[in-house]
CSV table of C-alpha atoms in Angstrom, one decimal:
chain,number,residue,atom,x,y,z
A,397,UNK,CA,-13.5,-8.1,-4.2
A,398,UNK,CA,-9.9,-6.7,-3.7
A,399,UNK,CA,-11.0,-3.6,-2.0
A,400,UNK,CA,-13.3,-5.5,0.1
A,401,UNK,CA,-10.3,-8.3,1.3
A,402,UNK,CA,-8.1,-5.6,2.2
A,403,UNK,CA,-11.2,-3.6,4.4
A,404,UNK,CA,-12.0,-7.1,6.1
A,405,UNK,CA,-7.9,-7.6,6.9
A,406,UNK,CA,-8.3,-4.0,8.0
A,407,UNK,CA,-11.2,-4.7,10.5
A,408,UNK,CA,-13.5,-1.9,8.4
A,409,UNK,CA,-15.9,-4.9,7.3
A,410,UNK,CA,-17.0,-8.1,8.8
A,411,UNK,CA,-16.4,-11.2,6.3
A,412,UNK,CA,-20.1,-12.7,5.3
A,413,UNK,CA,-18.8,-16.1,6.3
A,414,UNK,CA,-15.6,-17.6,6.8
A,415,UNK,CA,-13.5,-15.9,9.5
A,416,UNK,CA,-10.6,-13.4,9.7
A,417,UNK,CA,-6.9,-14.9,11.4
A,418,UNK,CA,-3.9,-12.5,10.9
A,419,UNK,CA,-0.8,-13.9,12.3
A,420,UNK,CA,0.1,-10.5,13.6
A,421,UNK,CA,-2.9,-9.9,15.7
A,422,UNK,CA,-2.5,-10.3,19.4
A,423,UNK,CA,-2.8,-14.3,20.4
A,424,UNK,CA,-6.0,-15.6,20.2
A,425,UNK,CA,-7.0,-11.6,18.2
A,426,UNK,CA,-9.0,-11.7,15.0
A,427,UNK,CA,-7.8,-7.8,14.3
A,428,UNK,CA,-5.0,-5.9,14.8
A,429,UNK,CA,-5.0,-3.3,17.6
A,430,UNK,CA,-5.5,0.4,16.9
A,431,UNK,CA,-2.6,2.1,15.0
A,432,UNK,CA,-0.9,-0.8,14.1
A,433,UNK,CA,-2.7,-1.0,10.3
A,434,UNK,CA,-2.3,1.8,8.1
A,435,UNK,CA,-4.5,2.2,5.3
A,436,UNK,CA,-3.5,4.1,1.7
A,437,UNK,CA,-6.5,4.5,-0.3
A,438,UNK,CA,-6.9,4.5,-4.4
A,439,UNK,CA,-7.5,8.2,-3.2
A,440,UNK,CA,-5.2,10.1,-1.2
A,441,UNK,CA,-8.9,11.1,1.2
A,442,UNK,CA,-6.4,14.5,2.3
A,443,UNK,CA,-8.3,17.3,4.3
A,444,UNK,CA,-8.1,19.9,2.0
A,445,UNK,CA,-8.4,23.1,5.0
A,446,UNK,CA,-4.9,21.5,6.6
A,447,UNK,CA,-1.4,21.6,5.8
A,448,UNK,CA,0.8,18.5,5.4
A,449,UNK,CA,2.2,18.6,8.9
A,450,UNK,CA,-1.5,18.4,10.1
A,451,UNK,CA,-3.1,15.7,7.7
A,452,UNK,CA,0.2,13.8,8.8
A,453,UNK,CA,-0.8,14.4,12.4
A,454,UNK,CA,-4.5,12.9,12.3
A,455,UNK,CA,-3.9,9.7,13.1
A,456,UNK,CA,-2.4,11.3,16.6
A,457,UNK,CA,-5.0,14.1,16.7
A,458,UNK,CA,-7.5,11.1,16.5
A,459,UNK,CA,-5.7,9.2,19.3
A,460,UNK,CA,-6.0,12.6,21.7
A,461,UNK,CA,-2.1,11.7,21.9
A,462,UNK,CA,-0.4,15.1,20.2
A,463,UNK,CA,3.0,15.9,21.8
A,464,UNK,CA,6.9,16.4,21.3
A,465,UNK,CA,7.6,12.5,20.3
A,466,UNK,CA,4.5,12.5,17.6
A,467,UNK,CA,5.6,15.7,16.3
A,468,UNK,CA,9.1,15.0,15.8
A,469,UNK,CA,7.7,11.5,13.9
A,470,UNK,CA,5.3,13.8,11.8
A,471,UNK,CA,8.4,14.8,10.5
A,472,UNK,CA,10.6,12.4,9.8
A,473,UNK,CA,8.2,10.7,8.0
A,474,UNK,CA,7.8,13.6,5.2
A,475,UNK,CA,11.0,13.8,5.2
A,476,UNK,CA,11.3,10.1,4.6
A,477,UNK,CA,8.4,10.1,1.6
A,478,UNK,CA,10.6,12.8,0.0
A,479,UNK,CA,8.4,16.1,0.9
A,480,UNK,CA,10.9,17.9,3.3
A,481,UNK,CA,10.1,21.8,2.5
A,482,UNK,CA,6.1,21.3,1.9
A,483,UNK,CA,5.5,20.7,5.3
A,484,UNK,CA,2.9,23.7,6.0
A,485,UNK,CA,2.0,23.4,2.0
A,486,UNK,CA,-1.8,23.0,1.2
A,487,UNK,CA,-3.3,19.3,-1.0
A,488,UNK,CA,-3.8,22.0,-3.6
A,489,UNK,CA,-0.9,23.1,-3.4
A,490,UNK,CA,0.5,19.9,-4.5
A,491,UNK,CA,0.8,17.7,-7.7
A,492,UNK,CA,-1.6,14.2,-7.4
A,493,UNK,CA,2.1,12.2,-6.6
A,494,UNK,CA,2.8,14.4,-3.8
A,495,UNK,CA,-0.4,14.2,-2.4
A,496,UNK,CA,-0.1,10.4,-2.9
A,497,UNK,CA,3.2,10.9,-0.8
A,498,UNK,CA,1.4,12.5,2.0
A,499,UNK,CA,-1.2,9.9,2.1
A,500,UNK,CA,1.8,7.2,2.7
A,501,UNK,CA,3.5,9.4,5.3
A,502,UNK,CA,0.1,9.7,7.5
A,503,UNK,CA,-0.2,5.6,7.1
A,504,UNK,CA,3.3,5.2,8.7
A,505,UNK,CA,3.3,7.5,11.0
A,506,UNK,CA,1.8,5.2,13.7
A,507,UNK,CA,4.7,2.4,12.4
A,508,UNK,CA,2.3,-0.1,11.6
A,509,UNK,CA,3.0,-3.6,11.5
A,510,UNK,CA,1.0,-4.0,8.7
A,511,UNK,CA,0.0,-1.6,5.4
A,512,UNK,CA,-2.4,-2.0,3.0
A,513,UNK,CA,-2.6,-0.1,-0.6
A,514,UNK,CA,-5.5,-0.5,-2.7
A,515,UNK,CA,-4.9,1.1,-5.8
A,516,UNK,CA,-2.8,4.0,-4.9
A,517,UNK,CA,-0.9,4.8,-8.0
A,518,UNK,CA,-3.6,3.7,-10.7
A,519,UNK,CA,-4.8,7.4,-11.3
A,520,UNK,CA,-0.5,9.0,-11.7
A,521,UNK,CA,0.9,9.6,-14.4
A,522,UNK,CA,3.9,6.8,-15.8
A,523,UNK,CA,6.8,8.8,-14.6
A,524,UNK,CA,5.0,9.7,-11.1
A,525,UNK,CA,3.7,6.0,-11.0
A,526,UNK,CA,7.7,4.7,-11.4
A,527,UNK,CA,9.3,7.2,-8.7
A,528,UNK,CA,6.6,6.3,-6.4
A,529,UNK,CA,7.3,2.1,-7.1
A,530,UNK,CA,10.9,3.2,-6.2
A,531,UNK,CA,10.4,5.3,-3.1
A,532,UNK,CA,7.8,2.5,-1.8
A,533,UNK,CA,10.5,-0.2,-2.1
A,534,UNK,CA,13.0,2.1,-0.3
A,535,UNK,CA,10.4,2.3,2.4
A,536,UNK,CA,9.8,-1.1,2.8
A,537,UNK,CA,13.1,-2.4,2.7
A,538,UNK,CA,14.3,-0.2,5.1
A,539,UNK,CA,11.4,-1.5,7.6
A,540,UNK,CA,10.1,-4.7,7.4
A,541,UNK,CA,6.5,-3.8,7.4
A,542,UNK,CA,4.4,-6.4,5.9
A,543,UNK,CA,2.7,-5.0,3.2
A,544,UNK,CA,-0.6,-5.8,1.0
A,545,UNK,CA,-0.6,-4.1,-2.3
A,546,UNK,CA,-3.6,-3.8,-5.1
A,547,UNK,CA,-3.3,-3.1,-8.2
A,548,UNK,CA,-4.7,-4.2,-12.0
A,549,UNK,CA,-0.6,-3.9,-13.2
A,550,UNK,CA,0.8,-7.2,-13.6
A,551,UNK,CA,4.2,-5.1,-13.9
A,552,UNK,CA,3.6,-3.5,-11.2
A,553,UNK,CA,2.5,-6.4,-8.9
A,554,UNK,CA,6.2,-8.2,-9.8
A,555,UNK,CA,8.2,-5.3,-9.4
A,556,UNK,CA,7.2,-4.9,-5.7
A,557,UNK,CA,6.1,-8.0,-4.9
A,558,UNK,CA,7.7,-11.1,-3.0
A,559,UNK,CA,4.0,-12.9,-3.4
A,560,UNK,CA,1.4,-12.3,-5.8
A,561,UNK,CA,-2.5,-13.5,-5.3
A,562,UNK,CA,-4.7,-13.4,-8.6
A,563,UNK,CA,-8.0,-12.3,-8.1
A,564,UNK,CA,-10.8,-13.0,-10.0
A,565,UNK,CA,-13.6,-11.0,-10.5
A,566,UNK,CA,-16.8,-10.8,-8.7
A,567,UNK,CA,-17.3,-13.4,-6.7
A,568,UNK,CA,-13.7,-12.8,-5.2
A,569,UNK,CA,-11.6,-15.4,-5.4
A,570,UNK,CA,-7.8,-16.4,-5.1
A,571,UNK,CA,-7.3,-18.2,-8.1
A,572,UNK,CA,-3.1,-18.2,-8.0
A,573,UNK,CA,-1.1,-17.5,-5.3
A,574,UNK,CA,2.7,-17.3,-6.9
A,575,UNK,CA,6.3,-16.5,-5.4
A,576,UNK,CA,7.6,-13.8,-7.2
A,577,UNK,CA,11.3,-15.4,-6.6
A,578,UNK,CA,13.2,-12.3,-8.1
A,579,UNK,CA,16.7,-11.2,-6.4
A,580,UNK,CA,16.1,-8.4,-3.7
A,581,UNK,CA,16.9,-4.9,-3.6
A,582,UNK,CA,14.9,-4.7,-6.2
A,583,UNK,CA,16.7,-2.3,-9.2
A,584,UNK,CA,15.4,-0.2,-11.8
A,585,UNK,CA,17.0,-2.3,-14.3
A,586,UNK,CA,15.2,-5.4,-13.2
A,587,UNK,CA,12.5,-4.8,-15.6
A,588,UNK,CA,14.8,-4.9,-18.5
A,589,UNK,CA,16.3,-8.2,-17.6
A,590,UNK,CA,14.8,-11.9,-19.0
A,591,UNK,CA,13.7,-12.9,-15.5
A,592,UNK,CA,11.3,-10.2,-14.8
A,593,UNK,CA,9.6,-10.5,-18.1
A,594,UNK,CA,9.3,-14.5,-17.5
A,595,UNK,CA,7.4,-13.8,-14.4
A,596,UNK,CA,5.7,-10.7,-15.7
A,597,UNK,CA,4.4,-13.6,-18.2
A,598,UNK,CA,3.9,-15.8,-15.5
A,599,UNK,CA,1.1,-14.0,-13.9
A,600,UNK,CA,0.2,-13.1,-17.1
A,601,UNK,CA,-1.5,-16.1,-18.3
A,602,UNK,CA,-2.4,-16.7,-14.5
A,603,UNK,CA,-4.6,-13.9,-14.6
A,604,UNK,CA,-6.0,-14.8,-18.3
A,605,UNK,CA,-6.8,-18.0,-16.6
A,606,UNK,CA,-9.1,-16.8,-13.6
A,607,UNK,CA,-10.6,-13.8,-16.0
A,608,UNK,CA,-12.0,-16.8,-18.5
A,609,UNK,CA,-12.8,-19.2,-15.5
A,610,UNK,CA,-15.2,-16.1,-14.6
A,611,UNK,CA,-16.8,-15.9,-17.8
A,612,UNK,CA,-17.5,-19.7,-17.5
């Protein structure tokens, strides 16, 4: 269901019924024109023959549009997801975080109006998994992007969110859709303090709810 919702947004899959409105499509647009989605799967899908620089550099590649202006955005945008110095480094070469990192970077590189993550930290290790929370705040503060986020963490989902939707499971449905309500820049030390736990509880008996309305 969740990976489904965010390939429909994505224009990937056609909705069964129903239809598809985003408000940032082009008047009168079901879907968002090329390059202005980027996509950051539960896997970071690198090509393994290529260096960072060049899996960065596929979305231009795939656009025939490869010059001085996408280059010089190739790499400000490892340097922005914290990977200055790996640059012509191998996805073996790197730890699973790292190539989560460059999987980020090739999603913004096209400055999207609009990112989606399914899943993309759910396989890292608690340390990694925290940085990475950090760093994709910093991101997004710093540039607006809307940005639709999956994951099975209620801790997660109200550290980074403004809005959360509870899913149930299959058929797909939105049984909540909350305000997170929680002071921005976010902080580490939010998730220590009484108000983050309230609404971590929050969602959590919003999600107990849909998971026994499914079993009904």
């Amino acid at each position: 269901g969740k990976t489904t919702l965010l390939r429909i947004i994505a224009g990937l899959s056609e909705p069964s019924e129903g239809e598809r409105r985003l408000s940032l499509a082009s008047a009168g647009g079901d879907r968002m024109p090329r390059g202005r989605v980027g996509f950051v799967f539960q896997d970071p899908t690198l090509m393994p023959w290529s260096t960072v620089v060049d899996n960065v550099l596929l979305p231009f590649r795939l656009a025939r549009r490869v010059g001085p202006d996408e280059r010089g955005r190739v790499g400000a945008e490892i340097r922005a997801v914290g990977l200055a110095g790996f640059e012509r480094a191998y996805p073996h070469q790197l730890s699973g975080g790292m190539r989560m990192r460059v999987s980020i970077a090739r999603a913004l590189v096209t400055d999207p109006d609009l990112l989606l993550l399914d899943e993309p930290f759910a396989a890292l290790d608690e340390i990694t998994r925290t940085a990475l929370n950090e760093d994709l705040l910093r991101l997004w503060e710093s540039r607006g992007t809307t940005v639709v986020f999956v994951t099975h963490s209620v801790f997660e989902s109200v550290y980074l969110s403004t809005r959360i939707a509870v899913m149930t499971r299959r058929p797909g449905r939105i049984a909540a859709d909350l305000p997170v309500g929680l002071p921005q820049p976010r902080e580490r030390d939010l998730r220590t303090s009484a108000n983050y736990a309230a609404v971590c509880a929050t969602v959590s008996n919003e999600l107990a709810r849909a998971m026994a309305g499914a079993k009904e």
